[in-house]
XYZ file of C-alpha atoms in Angstrom:
204
model
C -50.351 38.409 -32.345
C -47.674 39.570 -29.977
C -48.763 36.586 -27.438
C -49.068 33.751 -29.802
C -45.269 34.910 -31.194
C -43.964 34.467 -27.625
C -45.902 31.252 -27.100
C -44.338 29.829 -30.480
C -40.890 30.751 -29.581
C -41.379 29.200 -26.117
C -42.619 25.736 -27.984
C -39.999 25.840 -30.394
C -37.400 26.223 -27.542
C -38.701 23.307 -25.547
C -39.121 20.847 -28.582
C -35.283 21.784 -29.714
C -34.442 21.264 -25.910
C -35.638 18.104 -25.531
C -34.219 15.843 -27.729
C -30.527 17.505 -26.838
C -31.433 16.676 -23.347
C -32.564 13.220 -23.744
C -29.000 12.634 -26.212
C -27.722 13.930 -23.282
C -29.008 11.669 -20.776
C -28.462 8.809 -23.110
C -24.804 10.010 -23.317
C -24.182 10.051 -19.275
C -25.873 6.535 -18.988
C -23.483 4.605 -21.423
C -20.326 6.609 -19.878
C -22.084 5.381 -16.777
C -21.687 1.949 -17.997
C -18.665 2.135 -19.433
C -17.056 3.453 -16.072
C -19.057 0.664 -13.938
C -17.542 -2.204 -16.519
C -14.107 -0.354 -16.018
C -14.110 -0.366 -12.379
C -15.293 -3.915 -12.586
C -11.953 -4.679 -14.544
C -9.790 -2.751 -12.592
C -11.164 -4.836 -9.571
C -10.462 -7.851 -11.132
C -6.834 -7.357 -12.580
C -5.933 -5.852 -9.145
C -7.238 -9.078 -7.240
C -5.071 -11.165 -10.059
C -2.145 -9.053 -9.295
C -2.598 -9.747 -5.605
C -2.971 -13.512 -6.411
C 0.149 -13.656 -8.167
C 2.312 -11.858 -5.947
C 0.643 -13.876 -3.007
C 2.266 -17.001 -5.048
C 5.590 -15.784 -5.300
C 5.519 -15.040 -1.361
C 4.499 -18.553 -0.770
C 7.213 -20.219 -2.643
C 9.726 -17.818 -0.773
C 7.863 -18.764 2.809
C 8.583 -22.055 2.409
C 12.502 -21.551 1.850
C 12.428 -19.382 4.856
C 10.591 -21.862 6.970
C 13.250 -24.491 6.516
C 15.822 -21.497 7.212
C 14.024 -20.832 10.354
C 15.068 -24.247 12.028
C 18.744 -22.926 12.139
C 18.130 -19.414 13.395
C 19.912 -18.636 16.014
C 18.142 -16.646 19.334
C 19.360 -13.245 18.582
C 17.573 -13.632 15.152
C 14.444 -15.271 16.435
C 14.269 -12.153 19.055
C 14.782 -9.474 16.339
C 11.777 -11.602 14.291
C 9.487 -11.019 17.038
C 10.664 -7.181 18.057
C 9.779 -6.438 14.383
C 6.307 -8.427 14.224
C 5.354 -6.682 17.309
C 5.999 -3.105 15.644
C 4.444 -4.261 12.576
C 1.268 -5.217 14.220
C 1.153 -2.160 16.778
C 1.950 0.537 14.765
C 2.343 -0.009 10.904
C -0.914 -1.998 10.935
C -2.872 -0.149 13.045
C -2.264 3.220 11.648
C -2.921 2.030 8.072
C -6.342 1.110 9.576
C -7.045 4.033 11.912
C -6.310 6.264 8.136
C -8.774 3.748 6.267
C -11.590 4.460 8.555
C -11.392 7.983 8.967
C -11.494 8.193 5.083
C -14.158 5.886 4.887
C -16.295 7.829 7.467
C -15.611 11.237 4.856
C -16.416 9.273 1.494
C -19.589 7.965 3.268
C -20.576 11.527 4.485
C -20.116 12.513 1.143
C -22.250 9.926 -0.500
C -24.859 10.428 1.840
C -25.037 14.070 0.782
C -25.043 13.210 -3.002
C -27.954 10.778 -2.082
C -29.720 13.470 -0.633
C -29.338 15.440 -3.670
C -31.073 12.839 -5.663
C -27.564 11.297 -7.271
C -27.423 7.608 -8.057
C -24.724 6.397 -5.686
C -25.133 2.684 -6.135
C -21.530 2.435 -7.434
C -19.723 4.403 -4.728
C -22.094 2.790 -2.016
C -20.643 -0.766 -3.487
C -17.093 0.358 -3.500
C -17.147 1.716 0.104
C -18.990 -1.382 1.518
C -16.267 -3.539 -0.136
C -13.742 -1.403 1.352
C -15.239 -1.640 4.983
C -15.528 -5.739 4.761
C -11.930 -5.932 3.794
C -10.876 -3.756 6.723
C -12.742 -5.565 8.804
C -11.264 -8.896 7.645
C -8.075 -7.446 8.132
C -8.840 -6.517 12.132
C -9.817 -10.081 12.476
C -6.520 -11.328 10.567
C -4.230 -8.930 12.740
C -6.174 -10.121 16.232
C -5.150 -13.562 14.741
C -1.375 -12.745 14.285
C -1.057 -11.137 17.544
C -2.080 -14.296 19.367
C 0.530 -16.112 17.655
C 3.303 -13.663 18.600
C 4.766 -14.663 21.932
C 6.942 -12.563 24.413
C 10.247 -13.964 23.019
C 10.801 -16.140 19.933
C 13.011 -18.741 21.566
C 10.886 -21.467 21.383
C 8.850 -20.494 18.292
C 8.295 -23.736 15.719
C 8.884 -23.427 12.031
C 5.384 -23.751 11.673
C 4.469 -20.797 14.070
C 6.992 -18.864 12.248
C 5.083 -19.709 9.214
C 1.723 -18.901 10.399
C 2.830 -15.171 11.624
C 4.401 -14.604 8.528
C 1.393 -15.644 6.215
C -1.079 -14.000 8.209
C 1.075 -10.184 8.133
C 0.632 -11.254 4.310
C -2.728 -11.891 4.420
C -3.679 -8.986 6.773
C -1.453 -6.625 4.123
C -3.121 -7.552 0.917
C -6.948 -7.034 2.470
C -5.853 -3.645 3.370
C -4.711 -2.879 -0.252
C -7.978 -4.417 -1.205
C -9.905 -1.716 1.045
C -7.680 0.890 0.056
C -8.248 0.348 -3.793
C -12.028 -0.135 -3.510
C -12.234 2.838 -1.496
C -10.302 4.684 -4.159
C -12.916 3.510 -6.634
C -15.738 4.691 -4.382
C -13.807 8.249 -4.634
C -13.617 8.099 -8.269
C -17.336 7.360 -8.486
C -17.943 10.235 -6.147
C -16.205 12.474 -8.538
C -17.540 11.210 -11.852
C -20.921 12.091 -9.810
C -20.046 15.634 -9.200
C -18.555 16.373 -12.492
C -22.283 15.468 -13.828
C -23.951 17.603 -11.357
C -21.390 20.597 -12.251
C -22.409 19.872 -16.059
C -26.316 19.975 -15.132
C -25.610 23.318 -13.011
C -23.485 24.767 -15.748
C -26.692 24.034 -18.315
C -28.847 25.405 -15.852
C -27.237 28.665 -15.593
C -26.962 28.821 -19.964
C -30.598 28.233 -20.064
């Protein structure tokens, strides 16, 4: 009789627990879909913002291109110096930082995947981050070829290409950083889910 009572209690616990667990999974799936849509919406808004800023930049660049025709030798040399500093220090420093964070994020994703977590969204965001960084590197190499030792004989067309290339590289780095940020947000969400599951296990 005692064994029957214990068995009945266990069956009752399982039956009462299963619907709750199913409901939790449904809620998690719903949250995942919402999060996925949120990531997509934010990414589109970010790209739209970049495009708007780029259009304004292009309009301003046309005026600067005309001004370059009358720029004196000293100002031209100053422009070359700033361009080299931007390429040699600022951009390359940002690229190195992004690569370092991408590596760390990839290591965390691998660990979560090994633990059985669905890391698809995080992997997609990280892949986009790496892709944009690779494009920025190509763009930076193109700019380096354009910047001469001295800007004395740089034409307005070359000036425009340098400025435009720098802007495109900057925007690509921004995209890379934004996608990396989304990967980190997804990792955080997966970790919170894992903590919730651990908490449920301890409660049982």
